[in-house]
PDB file of C-alpha atoms in Angstrom:
ATOM      1  CA  MET A  13      63.863 104.274  31.129  1.00  0.00           C
ATOM      2  CA  ARG A  14      65.674 101.133  30.879  1.00  0.00           C
ATOM      3  CA  THR A  15      68.485 100.531  33.274  1.00  0.00           C
ATOM      4  CA  SER A  16      71.337  97.451  33.423  1.00  0.00           C
ATOM      5  CA  ALA A  17      73.668  96.210  35.741  1.00  0.00           C
ATOM      6  CA  LYS A  18      76.535  93.618  35.469  1.00  0.00           C
ATOM      7  CA  PHE A  19      76.911  90.428  37.009  1.00  0.00           C
ATOM      8  CA  ASP A  20      79.832  87.984  37.239  1.00  0.00           C
ATOM      9  CA  LEU A  21      79.342  85.069  34.951  1.00  0.00           C
ATOM     10  CA  PHE A  22      81.445  82.898  36.936  1.00  0.00           C
ATOM     11  CA  GLU A  23      79.432  83.091  40.287  1.00  0.00           C
ATOM     12  CA  THR A  24      76.840  80.650  41.084  1.00  0.00           C
ATOM     13  CA  ILE A  25      74.518  83.517  42.135  1.00  0.00           C
ATOM     14  CA  ILE A  26      73.453  86.610  40.830  1.00  0.00           C
ATOM     15  CA  TYR A  27      74.056  88.932  43.538  1.00  0.00           C
ATOM     16  CA  VAL A  28      72.087  92.440  43.544  1.00  0.00           C
ATOM     17  CA  GLY A  29      72.809  95.329  45.397  1.00  0.00           C
ATOM     18  CA  ALA A  30      69.571  96.765  46.728  1.00  0.00           C
ATOM     19  CA  GLU A  31      68.717  99.756  48.696  1.00  0.00           C
ATOM     20  CA  ILE A  32      65.754  99.227  51.381  1.00  0.00           C
ATOM     21  CA  HIS A  33      64.084 102.371  52.495  1.00  0.00           C
ATOM     22  CA  GLY A  34      62.185 102.603  55.920  1.00  0.00           C
ATOM     23  CA  PRO A  35      61.191 105.321  58.227  1.00  0.00           C
ATOM     24  CA  GLN A  36      64.661 105.696  59.895  1.00  0.00           C
ATOM     25  CA  GLY A  37      66.819 105.412  56.675  1.00  0.00           C
ATOM     26  CA  SER A  38      68.025 103.063  54.143  1.00  0.00           C
ATOM     27  CA  ILE A  39      70.781 100.394  54.174  1.00  0.00           C
ATOM     28  CA  ILE A  40      72.408  98.684  51.238  1.00  0.00           C
ATOM     29  CA  ALA A  41      71.762  94.770  51.045  1.00  0.00           C
ATOM     30  CA  SER A  42      73.330  92.024  49.008  1.00  0.00           C
ATOM     31  CA  LEU A  43      70.364  89.820  47.602  1.00  0.00           C
ATOM     32  CA  ALA A  44      70.294  87.085  45.382  1.00  0.00           C
ATOM     33  CA  LEU A  45      68.350  87.469  42.201  1.00  0.00           C
ATOM     34  CA  ASP A  46      65.651  84.763  42.422  1.00  0.00           C
ATOM     35  CA  THR A  47      63.227  84.136  39.571  1.00  0.00           C
ATOM     36  CA  GLY A  48      61.848  81.020  41.514  1.00  0.00           C
ATOM     37  CA  ALA A  49      60.920  83.167  44.596  1.00  0.00           C
ATOM     38  CA  SER A  50      57.742  84.598  44.672  1.00  0.00           C
ATOM     39  CA  ASN A  51      58.110  87.333  47.089  1.00  0.00           C
ATOM     40  CA  THR A  52      61.239  89.027  48.040  1.00  0.00           C
ATOM     41  CA  ILE A  53      62.882  88.195  51.377  1.00  0.00           C
ATOM     42  CA  VAL A  54      65.151  90.309  53.398  1.00  0.00           C
ATOM     43  CA  ASN A  55      66.903  89.034  56.707  1.00  0.00           C
ATOM     44  CA  SER A  56      65.212  90.835  59.984  1.00  0.00           C
ATOM     45  CA  ASP A  57      68.155  92.710  60.979  1.00  0.00           C
ATOM     46  CA  ILE A  58      68.010  94.517  57.717  1.00  0.00           C
ATOM     47  CA  ILE A  59      64.387  95.231  58.396  1.00  0.00           C
ATOM     48  CA  ARG A  60      64.915  96.340  61.823  1.00  0.00           C
ATOM     49  CA  ALA A  61      68.028  98.605  60.637  1.00  0.00           C
ATOM     50  CA  VAL A  62      65.716 100.851  58.478  1.00  0.00           C
ATOM     51  CA  GLY A  63      63.113 101.263  61.251  1.00  0.00           C
ATOM     52  CA  TYR A  64      60.388  98.199  60.866  1.00  0.00           C
ATOM     53  CA  ASP A  65      59.531  95.723  63.552  1.00  0.00           C
ATOM     54  CA  PRO A  66      59.311  92.326  61.855  1.00  0.00           C
ATOM     55  CA  ALA A  67      57.226  90.860  64.521  1.00  0.00           C
ATOM     56  CA  SER A  68      54.470  93.461  63.538  1.00  0.00           C
ATOM     57  CA  GLY A  69      54.237  91.877  60.153  1.00  0.00           C
ATOM     58  CA  THR A  70      51.518  89.464  59.286  1.00  0.00           C
ATOM     59  CA  GLU A  71      52.560  85.810  59.703  1.00  0.00           C
ATOM     60  CA  VAL A  72      52.936  83.818  56.577  1.00  0.00           C
ATOM     61  CA  ARG A  73      54.317  80.374  55.603  1.00  0.00           C
ATOM     62  CA  ILE A  74      57.205  80.148  53.280  1.00  0.00           C
ATOM     63  CA  VAL A  75      58.068  77.064  51.167  1.00  0.00           C
ATOM     64  CA  THR A  76      61.705  76.227  50.776  1.00  0.00           C
ATOM     65  CA  GLY A  77      63.537  73.312  49.284  1.00  0.00           C
ATOM     66  CA  SER A  78      63.505  71.185  52.514  1.00  0.00           C
ATOM     67  CA  ALA A  79      60.737  73.123  54.919  1.00  0.00           C
ATOM     68  CA  THR A  80      57.755  75.119  55.346  1.00  0.00           C
ATOM     69  CA  PRO A  81      58.605  77.646  58.237  1.00  0.00           C
ATOM     70  CA  THR A  82      56.847  80.561  59.441  1.00  0.00           C
ATOM     71  CA  ALA A  83      57.606  84.084  58.666  1.00  0.00           C
ATOM     72  CA  ARG A  84      56.735  87.881  58.931  1.00  0.00           C
ATOM     73  CA  GLU A  85      55.732  89.726  55.861  1.00  0.00           C
ATOM     74  CA  LEU A  86      55.578  93.578  55.744  1.00  0.00           C
ATOM     75  CA  VAL A  87      55.555  96.423  53.610  1.00  0.00           C
ATOM     76  CA  VAL A  88      58.621  98.590  53.190  1.00  0.00           C
ATOM     77  CA  GLU A  89      58.495 101.983  51.568  1.00  0.00           C
ATOM     78  CA  LYS A  90      60.632 101.477  48.826  1.00  0.00           C
ATOM     79  CA  LEU A  91      63.278  98.874  47.431  1.00  0.00           C
ATOM     80  CA  ASP A  92      65.851  99.991  44.855  1.00  0.00           C
ATOM     81  CA  ALA A  93      67.591  97.888  42.783  1.00  0.00           C
ATOM     82  CA  ILE A  94      69.265  97.583  39.353  1.00  0.00           C
ATOM     83  CA  GLY A  95      68.702 101.193  38.822  1.00  0.00           C
ATOM     84  CA  GLN A  96      64.982 100.915  39.387  1.00  0.00           C
ATOM     85  CA  SER A  97      62.495 101.477  42.519  1.00  0.00           C
ATOM     86  CA  VAL A  98      59.617  99.841  43.752  1.00  0.00           C
ATOM     87  CA  HIS A  99      57.174 101.767  46.440  1.00  0.00           C
ATOM     88  CA  ASP A 100      55.268  99.813  48.855  1.00  0.00           C
ATOM     89  CA  LEU A 101      56.853  96.824  48.252  1.00  0.00           C
ATOM     90  CA  CYS A 102      55.618  93.807  50.337  1.00  0.00           C
ATOM     91  CA  VAL A 103      58.504  91.753  51.553  1.00  0.00           C
ATOM     92  CA  VAL A 104      58.934  88.445  53.946  1.00  0.00           C
ATOM     93  CA  CYS A 105      61.645  88.887  56.926  1.00  0.00           C
ATOM     94  CA  TYR A 106      63.112  85.900  57.069  1.00  0.00           C
ATOM     95  CA  ASP A 107      66.789  85.174  57.990  1.00  0.00           C
ATOM     96  CA  LEU A 108      68.559  82.849  55.431  1.00  0.00           C
ATOM     97  CA  PRO A 109      71.373  80.759  56.494  1.00  0.00           C
ATOM     98  CA  GLU A 110      74.545  82.846  57.615  1.00  0.00           C
ATOM     99  CA  GLU A 111      76.765  80.837  55.551  1.00  0.00           C
ATOM    100  CA  SER A 112      74.775  81.951  52.441  1.00  0.00           C
ATOM    101  CA  GLY A 113      76.414  85.337  52.845  1.00  0.00           C
ATOM    102  CA  LEU A 114      73.246  86.783  51.763  1.00  0.00           C
ATOM    103  CA  ASP A 115      70.809  89.367  53.262  1.00  0.00           C
ATOM    104  CA  GLY A 116      68.161  88.014  51.219  1.00  0.00           C
ATOM    105  CA  LEU A 117      66.487  87.296  47.770  1.00  0.00           C
ATOM    106  CA  LEU A 118      65.144  89.598  45.231  1.00  0.00           C
ATOM    107  CA  GLY A 119      61.956  87.941  44.207  1.00  0.00           C
ATOM    108  CA  LEU A 120      59.083  87.972  41.527  1.00  0.00           C
ATOM    109  CA  ASN A 121      57.022  90.730  43.307  1.00  0.00           C
ATOM    110  CA  PHE A 122      59.793  93.172  42.366  1.00  0.00           C
ATOM    111  CA  LEU A 123      60.497  91.846  38.814  1.00  0.00           C
ATOM    112  CA  ARG A 124      56.984  91.802  37.902  1.00  0.00           C
ATOM    113  CA  HIS A 125      56.957  95.692  37.475  1.00  0.00           C
ATOM    114  CA  PHE A 126      59.801  95.278  34.778  1.00  0.00           C
ATOM    115  CA  ASP A 127      60.323  93.569  31.386  1.00  0.00           C
ATOM    116  CA  THR A 128      63.414  91.733  32.709  1.00  0.00           C
ATOM    117  CA  GLU A 129      66.406  90.490  30.512  1.00  0.00           C
ATOM    118  CA  ILE A 130      69.232  88.288  32.094  1.00  0.00           C
ATOM    119  CA  ASN A 131      71.797  88.438  29.329  1.00  0.00           C
ATOM    120  CA  TYR A 132      74.529  85.622  30.089  1.00  0.00           C
ATOM    121  CA  SER A 133      76.601  86.417  27.048  1.00  0.00           C
ATOM    122  CA  ASN A 134      77.577  89.802  28.260  1.00  0.00           C
ATOM    123  CA  GLY A 135      76.675  89.177  32.121  1.00  0.00           C
ATOM    124  CA  THR A 136      73.887  91.941  32.298  1.00  0.00           C
ATOM    125  CA  LEU A 137      70.622  92.579  33.707  1.00  0.00           C
ATOM    126  CA  VAL A 138      68.580  94.622  32.180  1.00  0.00           C
ATOM    127  CA  LEU A 139      64.973  96.064  33.624  1.00  0.00           C
ATOM    128  CA  LYS A 140      62.638  98.031  31.725  1.00  0.00           C
ATOM    129  CA  PRO A 141      59.574  99.628  33.721  1.00  0.00           C
ATOM    130  CA  LEU A 142      56.211  98.261  32.383  1.00  0.00           C
ATOM    131  CA  HIS A 143      53.525 100.679  31.687  1.00  0.00           C
ATOM    132  CA  ILE A 144      50.492  98.809  31.903  1.00  0.00           C
ATOM    133  CA  SER A 145      47.068 100.938  31.353  1.00  0.00           C
TER     134      SER A 145
END
């Protein structure tokens, strides 16, 4: 089933509301759609709030525009965004700068489950699940 969401054409970032599910419930996070990010990134406070311990994740290096810091990677039970869900999604726990106003980035490891359309003429994101045999 195709789903869509509107975004503000005048913003410099495409904001996506995402619901992150864990053993202690779920929380809505404000993520930036980032087609240049291999993985979805979520601030550690959000990860803790849904019942995970970021320290229990596997240590990974991430590459940013200016550095290669270490972070922790773990699997969340489900992430919902743009009307679609991905179960058992691997996320990187990394705290973006506070001034970004973001709880993280929605990366390619979420988007690769869908045919994704970013339509700038009408400000919509469209996701259609892939059915790969």
